[in-house]
PDB file of C-alpha atoms in Angstrom:
ATOM      1  CA  MET A   1     105.724  64.182 123.532  1.00 49.00           C
ATOM      2  CA  ALA A   2     104.788  60.883 121.861  1.00 43.00           C
ATOM      3  CA  GLU A   3     107.457  59.116 119.792  1.00 45.00           C
ATOM      4  CA  THR A   4     105.043  58.275 116.951  1.00 45.00           C
ATOM      5  CA  ARG A   5     102.607  60.515 115.152  1.00 53.00           C
ATOM      6  CA  ALA A   6      99.472  60.066 113.134  1.00 44.00           C
ATOM      7  CA  PRO A   7     100.492  60.011 109.465  1.00 40.00           C
ATOM      8  CA  ALA A   8      99.551  62.588 106.891  1.00 45.00           C
ATOM      9  CA  VAL A   9      96.515  61.941 104.712  1.00 38.00           C
ATOM     10  CA  SER A  10      99.137  61.270 102.022  1.00 36.00           C
ATOM     11  CA  GLU A  11     101.985  59.485 103.878  1.00 32.00           C
ATOM     12  CA  VAL A  12     105.610  59.080 102.786  1.00 31.00           C
ATOM     13  CA  HIS A  13     107.923  56.069 102.593  1.00 32.00           C
ATOM     14  CA  PRO A  14     111.645  55.477 101.846  1.00 32.00           C
ATOM     15  CA  GLN A  15     113.055  55.591  98.319  1.00 36.00           C
ATOM     16  CA  LYS A  16     116.435  54.941  96.755  1.00 37.00           C
ATOM     17  CA  GLU A  17     119.322  57.380  96.546  1.00 40.00           C
ATOM     18  CA  PRO A  18     119.606  59.047  93.103  1.00 46.00           C
ATOM     19  CA  THR A  19     122.085  57.828  90.520  1.00 43.00           C
ATOM     20  CA  ARG A  20     123.552  59.622  87.531  1.00 42.00           C
ATOM     21  CA  ASP A  21     122.269  58.099  84.282  1.00 42.00           C
ATOM     22  CA  ALA A  22     124.370  58.225  81.129  1.00 34.00           C
ATOM     23  CA  GLY A  23     122.421  60.033  78.460  1.00 35.00           C
ATOM     24  CA  ALA A  24     119.951  61.569  80.908  1.00 35.00           C
ATOM     25  CA  ALA A  25     120.997  65.137  80.322  1.00 33.00           C
ATOM     26  CA  GLY A  26     119.313  67.772  82.470  1.00 37.00           C
ATOM     27  CA  THR A  27     116.699  69.980  80.851  1.00 36.00           C
ATOM     28  CA  ALA A  28     116.289  73.222  82.695  1.00 36.00           C
ATOM     29  CA  VAL A  29     113.053  74.873  83.666  1.00 37.00           C
ATOM     30  CA  SER A  30     114.792  77.001  86.263  1.00 38.00           C
ATOM     31  CA  GLU A  31     114.871  80.757  86.089  1.00 36.00           C
ATOM     32  CA  ILE A  32     117.230  81.838  88.862  1.00 36.00           C
ATOM     33  CA  LYS A  33     120.763  81.248  90.020  1.00 41.00           C
ATOM     34  CA  ILE A  34     121.390  79.550  93.353  1.00 40.00           C
ATOM     35  CA  THR A  35     122.475  82.850  94.850  1.00 42.00           C
ATOM     36  CA  GLY A  36     119.042  84.302  94.106  1.00 42.00           C
ATOM     37  CA  SER A  37     120.031  86.466  91.118  1.00 38.00           C
ATOM     38  CA  LYS A  38     119.319  85.731  87.463  1.00 44.00           C
ATOM     39  CA  GLN A  39     121.328  82.701  86.426  1.00 40.00           C
ATOM     40  CA  VAL A  40     124.204  83.216  84.014  1.00 41.00           C
ATOM     41  CA  ARG A  41     124.000  79.860  82.257  1.00 43.00           C
ATOM     42  CA  PRO A  42     120.688  78.671  80.747  1.00 47.00           C
ATOM     43  CA  MET A  43     120.408  75.393  82.676  1.00 79.00           C
ATOM     44  CA  TRP A  44     121.557  73.138  85.498  1.00 87.00           C
ATOM     45  CA  VAL A  45     122.264  69.406  85.442  1.00 91.00           C
ATOM     46  CA  ILE A  46     122.844  67.012  88.310  1.00 94.00           C
ATOM     47  CA  ASP A  47     126.611  67.039  87.658  1.00 94.00           C
ATOM     48  CA  ASP A  48     126.639  70.719  88.688  1.00 95.00           C
ATOM     49  CA  PHE A  49     126.273  69.520  92.295  1.00 97.00           C
ATOM     50  CA  ASP A  50     128.276  67.516  94.798  1.00 97.00           C
ATOM     51  CA  ILE A  51     125.691  65.294  96.501  1.00 97.00           C
ATOM     52  CA  GLY A  52     126.020  64.584 100.215  1.00 97.00           C
ATOM     53  CA  ARG A  53     124.073  62.675 102.842  1.00 96.00           C
ATOM     54  CA  PRO A  54     120.288  62.216 102.701  1.00 96.00           C
ATOM     55  CA  LEU A  55     118.244  64.616 104.828  1.00 94.00           C
ATOM     56  CA  GLY A  56     114.921  62.836 104.384  1.00 90.00           C
ATOM     57  CA  ARG A  57     113.068  60.285 102.274  1.00 89.00           C
ATOM     58  CA  GLY A  58     109.546  60.237 100.880  1.00 82.00           C
ATOM     59  CA  LYS A  59     107.161  58.322  98.645  1.00 84.00           C
ATOM     60  CA  PHE A  60     108.227  60.255  95.561  1.00 90.00           C
ATOM     61  CA  GLY A  61     111.944  60.636  96.277  1.00 92.00           C
ATOM     62  CA  SER A  62     114.474  61.990  98.755  1.00 95.00           C
ATOM     63  CA  VAL A  63     116.148  65.186  99.949  1.00 96.00           C
ATOM     64  CA  PHE A  64     119.949  65.443 100.035  1.00 98.00           C
ATOM     65  CA  ILE A  65     122.399  68.014 101.253  1.00 98.00           C
ATOM     66  CA  ALA A  66     124.319  69.244  98.213  1.00 98.00           C
ATOM     67  CA  ARG A  67     126.778  71.915  97.146  1.00 97.00           C
ATOM     68  CA  SER A  68     126.868  73.714  93.824  1.00 95.00           C
ATOM     69  CA  LYS A  69     130.283  73.214  92.261  1.00 95.00           C
ATOM     70  CA  GLU A  70     130.424  76.677  90.696  1.00 91.00           C
ATOM     71  CA  GLU A  71     129.002  78.915  93.443  1.00 91.00           C
ATOM     72  CA  LYS A  72     130.034  76.670  96.375  1.00 94.00           C
ATOM     73  CA  ILE A  73     126.610  77.217  97.933  1.00 95.00           C
ATOM     74  CA  VAL A  74     125.224  74.510 100.243  1.00 97.00           C
ATOM     75  CA  VAL A  75     121.600  73.657  99.464  1.00 98.00           C
ATOM     76  CA  ALA A  76     118.998  70.976 100.058  1.00 98.00           C
ATOM     77  CA  LEU A  77     118.352  69.088  96.824  1.00 98.00           C
ATOM     78  CA  LYS A  78     114.919  67.491  96.623  1.00 97.00           C
ATOM     79  CA  VAL A  79     114.953  64.614  94.132  1.00 97.00           C
ATOM     80  CA  LEU A  80     111.578  63.343  92.895  1.00 96.00           C
ATOM     81  CA  PHE A  81     111.192  60.261  90.715  1.00 96.00           C
ATOM     82  CA  LYS A  82     108.965  60.849  87.690  1.00 96.00           C
ATOM     83  CA  GLU A  83     107.807  57.227  87.691  1.00 95.00           C
ATOM     84  CA  GLN A  84     106.359  57.661  91.188  1.00 94.00           C
ATOM     85  CA  ILE A  85     104.906  61.081  90.368  1.00 94.00           C
ATOM     86  CA  PHE A  86     102.966  59.747  87.389  1.00 94.00           C
ATOM     87  CA  LYS A  87     102.089  56.466  89.106  1.00 93.00           C
ATOM     88  CA  HIS A  88     100.317  58.364  91.879  1.00 93.00           C
ATOM     89  CA  ASN A  89      98.935  61.033  89.529  1.00 93.00           C
ATOM     90  CA  VAL A  90     100.450  63.960  91.426  1.00 92.00           C
ATOM     91  CA  ALA A  91     102.229  65.778  88.589  1.00 94.00           C
ATOM     92  CA  HIS A  92      99.825  68.703  88.990  1.00 92.00           C
ATOM     93  CA  GLN A  93     100.561  68.822  92.724  1.00 91.00           C
ATOM     94  CA  VAL A  94     104.340  68.881  92.187  1.00 94.00           C
ATOM     95  CA  LYS A  95     103.988  71.603  89.557  1.00 94.00           C
ATOM     96  CA  ARG A  96     101.808  73.659  91.884  1.00 92.00           C
ATOM     97  CA  GLU A  97     104.235  73.204  94.790  1.00 94.00           C
ATOM     98  CA  ILE A  98     107.119  74.523  92.680  1.00 95.00           C
ATOM     99  CA  GLU A  99     105.138  77.428  91.246  1.00 95.00           C
ATOM    100  CA  ILE A 100     103.887  78.559  94.648  1.00 96.00           C
ATOM    101  CA  GLN A 101     107.065  78.233  96.701  1.00 97.00           C
ATOM    102  CA  TYR A 102     109.271  79.667  93.942  1.00 95.00           C
ATOM    103  CA  HIS A 103     107.482  83.025  94.135  1.00 95.00           C
ATOM    104  CA  LEU A 104     107.422  83.338  97.933  1.00 97.00           C
ATOM    105  CA  ARG A 105     110.147  85.486  99.487  1.00 97.00           C
ATOM    106  CA  HIS A 106     109.908  85.789 103.264  1.00 98.00           C
ATOM    107  CA  PRO A 107     112.569  85.273 105.977  1.00 98.00           C
ATOM    108  CA  ASN A 108     110.433  82.580 107.624  1.00 99.00           C
ATOM    109  CA  ILE A 109     109.616  80.629 104.455  1.00 99.00           C
ATOM    110  CA  LEU A 110     112.135  78.137 103.089  1.00 98.00           C
ATOM    111  CA  GLN A 111     113.318  79.545  99.775  1.00 97.00           C
ATOM    112  CA  LEU A 112     112.964  77.527  96.588  1.00 97.00           C
ATOM    113  CA  LYS A 113     116.022  78.618  94.625  1.00 95.00           C
ATOM    114  CA  GLY A 114     115.515  76.755  91.370  1.00 94.00           C
ATOM    115  CA  TYR A 115     114.546  73.490  89.693  1.00 94.00           C
ATOM    116  CA  PHE A 116     115.437  71.291  86.726  1.00 94.00           C
ATOM    117  CA  HIS A 117     114.793  67.743  85.479  1.00 93.00           C
ATOM    118  CA  ASP A 118     116.227  64.862  83.492  1.00 92.00           C
ATOM    119  CA  GLN A 119     114.662  61.759  81.960  1.00 92.00           C
ATOM    120  CA  GLN A 120     113.862  60.114  85.277  1.00 94.00           C
ATOM    121  CA  ARG A 121     113.798  62.770  87.980  1.00 95.00           C
ATOM    122  CA  VAL A 122     112.760  66.276  88.949  1.00 96.00           C
ATOM    123  CA  TYR A 123     115.254  68.237  91.076  1.00 97.00           C
ATOM    124  CA  ILE A 124     114.185  71.090  93.357  1.00 96.00           C
ATOM    125  CA  ILE A 125     116.907  73.316  94.813  1.00 97.00           C
ATOM    126  CA  LEU A 126     115.976  74.523  98.294  1.00 97.00           C
ATOM    127  CA  GLU A 127     117.540  76.665 100.972  1.00 98.00           C
ATOM    128  CA  PHE A 128     119.398  74.472 103.467  1.00 98.00           C
ATOM    129  CA  ALA A 129     118.118  74.825 107.043  1.00 98.00           C
ATOM    130  CA  GLU A 130     120.968  73.700 109.289  1.00 96.00           C
ATOM    131  CA  GLY A 131     118.828  73.385 112.417  1.00 96.00           C
ATOM    132  CA  GLY A 132     116.690  70.565 111.029  1.00 96.00           C
ATOM    133  CA  GLU A 133     113.023  69.950 111.794  1.00 97.00           C
ATOM    134  CA  LEU A 134     111.180  71.631 114.627  1.00 98.00           C
ATOM    135  CA  TYR A 135     109.709  68.182 115.293  1.00 95.00           C
ATOM    136  CA  GLU A 136     113.124  66.788 116.221  1.00 96.00           C
ATOM    137  CA  ARG A 137     113.721  69.647 118.648  1.00 97.00           C
ATOM    138  CA  MET A 138     110.303  69.113 120.224  1.00 96.00           C
ATOM    139  CA  LYS A 139     110.924  65.382 120.529  1.00 95.00           C
ATOM    140  CA  LYS A 140     114.268  66.039 122.220  1.00 95.00           C
ATOM    141  CA  LYS A 141     113.020  68.679 124.673  1.00 96.00           C
ATOM    142  CA  VAL A 142     109.500  67.188 125.107  1.00 93.00           C
ATOM    143  CA  ARG A 143     108.160  70.631 126.061  1.00 96.00           C
ATOM    144  CA  LEU A 144     109.437  73.998 124.893  1.00 98.00           C
ATOM    145  CA  ASP A 145     109.502  76.988 127.203  1.00 97.00           C
ATOM    146  CA  GLU A 146     107.011  79.776 126.553  1.00 98.00           C
ATOM    147  CA  ALA A 147     109.584  82.223 125.179  1.00 98.00           C
ATOM    148  CA  GLU A 148     110.816  79.791 122.526  1.00 98.00           C
ATOM    149  CA  ALA A 149     107.297  78.698 121.579  1.00 98.00           C
ATOM    150  CA  ALA A 150     106.192  82.334 121.340  1.00 98.00           C
ATOM    151  CA  LYS A 151     109.110  83.105 119.024  1.00 98.00           C
ATOM    152  CA  TYR A 152     108.132  80.325 116.624  1.00 99.00           C
ATOM    153  CA  VAL A 153     104.444  81.254 116.686  1.00 98.00           C
ATOM    154  CA  ARG A 154     105.233  84.903 115.953  1.00 99.00           C
ATOM    155  CA  GLN A 155     107.487  83.980 113.022  1.00 99.00           C
ATOM    156  CA  LEU A 156     105.019  81.461 111.590  1.00 98.00           C
ATOM    157  CA  ALA A 157     102.080  83.834 111.966  1.00 98.00           C
ATOM    158  CA  ASP A 158     104.008  86.535 110.115  1.00 98.00           C
ATOM    159  CA  ALA A 159     104.961  84.140 107.315  1.00 98.00           C
ATOM    160  CA  LEU A 160     101.413  82.809 106.975  1.00 98.00           C
ATOM    161  CA  SER A 161     100.007  86.332 106.941  1.00 98.00           C
ATOM    162  CA  TYR A 162     102.376  87.027 104.044  1.00 98.00           C
ATOM    163  CA  CYS A 163     101.039  83.914 102.277  1.00 98.00           C
ATOM    164  CA  HIS A 164      97.394  84.676 102.945  1.00 97.00           C
ATOM    165  CA  VAL A 165      97.652  88.198 101.534  1.00 96.00           C
ATOM    166  CA  ARG A 166      98.818  86.474  98.341  1.00 96.00           C
ATOM    167  CA  ARG A 167      95.926  83.976  98.546  1.00 95.00           C
ATOM    168  CA  VAL A 168      98.279  81.091  99.349  1.00 96.00           C
ATOM    169  CA  ILE A 169      97.002  78.527 101.870  1.00 94.00           C
ATOM    170  CA  HIS A 170      99.645  76.092 103.144  1.00 95.00           C
ATOM    171  CA  ARG A 171      97.202  73.480 104.547  1.00 91.00           C
ATOM    172  CA  ASP A 172      99.830  71.264 106.201  1.00 92.00           C
ATOM    173  CA  ILE A 173     101.400  73.215 109.054  1.00 96.00           C
ATOM    174  CA  LYS A 174     102.969  70.755 111.528  1.00 95.00           C
ATOM    175  CA  PRO A 175     106.337  70.366 113.320  1.00 95.00           C
ATOM    176  CA  GLU A 176     107.772  68.171 110.543  1.00 94.00           C
ATOM    177  CA  ASN A 177     107.161  70.949 108.009  1.00 96.00           C
ATOM    178  CA  ILE A 178     108.820  73.665 110.083  1.00 98.00           C
ATOM    179  CA  LEU A 179     112.600  73.857 109.721  1.00 98.00           C
ATOM    180  CA  LEU A 180     115.098  75.843 111.776  1.00 98.00           C
ATOM    181  CA  ASP A 181     118.045  77.799 110.421  1.00 98.00           C
ATOM    182  CA  ARG A 182     121.441  78.064 112.118  1.00 96.00           C
ATOM    183  CA  LYS A 183     120.168  80.907 114.326  1.00 97.00           C
ATOM    184  CA  GLY A 184     117.072  78.994 115.404  1.00 97.00           C
ATOM    185  CA  ASN A 185     114.573  80.898 113.266  1.00 98.00           C
ATOM    186  CA  ALA A 186     111.548  79.016 111.938  1.00 99.00           C
ATOM    187  CA  LYS A 187     111.109  78.368 108.202  1.00 99.00           C
ATOM    188  CA  ILE A 188     107.885  77.021 106.709  1.00 98.00           C
ATOM    189  CA  ALA A 189     108.669  74.197 104.274  1.00 96.00           C
ATOM    190  CA  ASP A 190     106.879  71.585 102.151  1.00 93.00           C
ATOM    191  CA  PHE A 191     104.219  73.358 100.092  1.00 95.00           C
ATOM    192  CA  GLY A 192     102.987  70.054  98.652  1.00 90.00           C
ATOM    193  CA  TRP A 193      99.425  70.673  99.870  1.00 90.00           C
ATOM    194  CA  ALA A 194      99.498  74.431  99.316  1.00 93.00           C
ATOM    195  CA  VAL A 195      97.045  76.105  96.984  1.00 91.00           C
ATOM    196  CA  VAL A 196      96.472  79.544  95.542  1.00 91.00           C
ATOM    197  CA  SER A 197      92.805  80.091  96.233  1.00 82.00           C
ATOM    198  CA  ALA A 198      90.998  82.377  93.808  1.00 61.00           C
ATOM    199  CA  ASP A 199      87.789  81.411  95.594  1.00 61.00           C
ATOM    200  CA  SER A 200      87.298  82.130  99.268  1.00 54.00           C
ATOM    201  CA  ARG A 201      86.467  78.506 100.137  1.00 52.00           C
ATOM    202  CA  ARG A 202      88.061  75.129  99.328  1.00 48.00           C
ATOM    203  CA  GLU A 203      86.778  71.554  99.675  1.00 48.00           C
ATOM    204  CA  THR A 204      89.810  69.216  99.532  1.00 52.00           C
ATOM    205  CA  LEU A 205      90.513  67.114 102.627  1.00 48.00           C
ATOM    206  CA  CYS A 206      94.277  67.263 103.074  1.00 50.00           C
ATOM    207  CA  GLY A 207      96.955  67.590 105.707  1.00 56.00           C
ATOM    208  CA  THR A 208      97.774  65.559 108.818  1.00 68.00           C
ATOM    209  CA  LEU A 209      95.079  64.075 111.062  1.00 72.00           C
ATOM    210  CA  ASP A 210      96.255  65.595 114.348  1.00 78.00           C
ATOM    211  CA  TYR A 211      96.182  69.052 112.765  1.00 78.00           C
ATOM    212  CA  LEU A 212      93.005  68.910 110.655  1.00 79.00           C
ATOM    213  CA  PRO A 213      90.479  71.661 111.504  1.00 75.00           C
ATOM    214  CA  PRO A 214      86.824  70.906 112.319  1.00 76.00           C
ATOM    215  CA  GLU A 215      85.418  72.275 109.058  1.00 74.00           C
ATOM    216  CA  MET A 216      87.715  70.069 106.968  1.00 76.00           C
ATOM    217  CA  ILE A 217      86.834  66.902 108.872  1.00 75.00           C
ATOM    218  CA  SER A 218      83.107  67.587 108.888  1.00 73.00           C
ATOM    219  CA  GLY A 219      83.121  67.925 105.104  1.00 76.00           C
ATOM    220  CA  LYS A 220      82.583  71.670 104.986  1.00 74.00           C
ATOM    221  CA  THR A 221      84.501  74.099 102.820  1.00 78.00           C
ATOM    222  CA  HIS A 222      87.566  75.802 104.264  1.00 79.00           C
ATOM    223  CA  ASP A 223      89.715  78.866 103.714  1.00 85.00           C
ATOM    224  CA  HIS A 224      93.052  80.294 104.910  1.00 89.00           C
ATOM    225  CA  THR A 225      91.955  80.071 108.547  1.00 90.00           C
ATOM    226  CA  VAL A 226      92.845  76.350 108.514  1.00 92.00           C
ATOM    227  CA  ASP A 227      96.454  77.529 108.817  1.00 95.00           C
ATOM    228  CA  ASN A 228      95.537  79.593 111.881  1.00 95.00           C
ATOM    229  CA  TRP A 229      93.966  76.511 113.480  1.00 95.00           C
ATOM    230  CA  ALA A 230      97.154  74.560 112.818  1.00 95.00           C
ATOM    231  CA  ILE A 231      99.256  77.210 114.572  1.00 97.00           C
ATOM    232  CA  GLY A 232      97.047  76.800 117.632  1.00 96.00           C
ATOM    233  CA  ILE A 233      97.505  73.025 117.572  1.00 95.00           C
ATOM    234  CA  LEU A 234     101.247  73.494 117.138  1.00 97.00           C
ATOM    235  CA  LEU A 235     101.437  75.882 120.086  1.00 98.00           C
ATOM    236  CA  HIS A 236      99.617  73.360 122.287  1.00 96.00           C
ATOM    237  CA  GLU A 237     102.007  70.599 121.217  1.00 96.00           C
ATOM    238  CA  MET A 238     105.072  72.765 121.843  1.00 98.00           C
ATOM    239  CA  LEU A 239     103.967  73.686 125.370  1.00 98.00           C
ATOM    240  CA  VAL A 240     102.263  70.455 126.477  1.00 96.00           C
ATOM    241  CA  GLY A 241     104.326  67.877 124.611  1.00 94.00           C
ATOM    242  CA  ARG A 242     101.560  66.426 122.465  1.00 90.00           C
ATOM    243  CA  PRO A 243      98.739  67.711 120.249  1.00 89.00           C
ATOM    244  CA  PRO A 244      95.284  68.156 121.809  1.00 89.00           C
ATOM    245  CA  PHE A 245      93.735  65.627 119.395  1.00 84.00           C
ATOM    246  CA  GLU A 246      95.707  62.464 118.629  1.00 75.00           C
ATOM    247  CA  PHE A 247      94.949  59.561 116.308  1.00 70.00           C
ATOM    248  CA  PRO A 248      96.407  56.051 116.208  1.00 64.00           C
ATOM    249  CA  GLU A 249      99.118  55.524 113.615  1.00 62.00           C
ATOM    250  CA  LYS A 250      97.818  53.903 110.417  1.00 51.00           C
ATOM    251  CA  GLU A 251      99.101  53.092 106.939  1.00 48.00           C
ATOM    252  CA  GLU A 252      96.326  54.983 105.185  1.00 46.00           C
ATOM    253  CA  ASN A 253      93.684  57.465 106.266  1.00 44.00           C
ATOM    254  CA  ASP A 254      90.658  58.829 104.462  1.00 46.00           C
ATOM    255  CA  ALA A 255      87.567  60.878 105.160  1.00 42.00           C
ATOM    256  CA  SER A 256      85.540  57.758 106.080  1.00 45.00           C
ATOM    257  CA  ASP A 257      88.052  56.682 108.733  1.00 53.00           C
ATOM    258  CA  PRO A 258      86.356  56.028 112.117  1.00 47.00           C
ATOM    259  CA  CYS A 259      88.988  58.259 113.716  1.00 49.00           C
ATOM    260  CA  LEU A 260      87.715  61.157 111.660  1.00 50.00           C
ATOM    261  CA  GLN A 261      84.142  60.404 112.675  1.00 50.00           C
ATOM    262  CA  ILE A 262      85.136  60.378 116.351  1.00 43.00           C
ATOM    263  CA  TYR A 263      87.048  63.621 115.896  1.00 46.00           C
ATOM    264  CA  SER A 264      84.055  65.190 114.181  1.00 45.00           C
ATOM    265  CA  SER A 265      81.731  64.184 117.005  1.00 46.00           C
ATOM    266  CA  LYS A 266      84.121  65.605 119.636  1.00 43.00           C
ATOM    267  CA  VAL A 267      85.136  68.848 117.974  1.00 46.00           C
ATOM    268  CA  CYS A 268      82.782  69.763 115.173  1.00 41.00           C
ATOM    269  CA  LYS A 269      79.471  69.661 117.023  1.00 39.00           C
TER     270      LYS A 269
END
């Protein structure tokens, strides 16, 4: 498969590692303990965790491997910088991501275990997936065998069916957003573009170019079936080594991009 990929409609870039600020005491908005039961103490602060190596970096912050000092549970700690969140006017999106993922409980969905914040950052406590990204496995193997690809598709389809029954649309299914646990089971992650749809149709153009469905690119409304389209694209990429529709890598992409117009003329008509 190709070494580079078309970026998401909202791309990510490196940020600094978090530091502990004197006087920036954590204010909890979390409701559960790391183990999944009701938490005993009323709040967490960053000093409740031993912070390890970075797992990934993004426009709004970074993800680190961490361990809770009290429970000794290894987690992924997503650290978002409030300055960047407000600068890019995505506070509503972060809030929605937390609210949606927090309430989802499925073996093939990465569990959001809790969250808290201080004066400068928002911290999201996530299940740690030891196997890393599906994308890295695909890049290493180039093509997956049918049995392995079928396993992932079955698990993702089951997880998305669970979401869709609850009116949750993920809207950004791609290899980078699928993590693997220590046993090689798929876990859907990154609900940053997810939405709970009270209406049957949505209009927002979002996601990653290679995985955008025809109705989204042609400016039509969309529903939960955009996730089904993405599974099909993912299956093709797993078996063939690249997605069926590829776009050149760019810094920014929008609905007026010539690539989108070409895609629309090839697929949507």
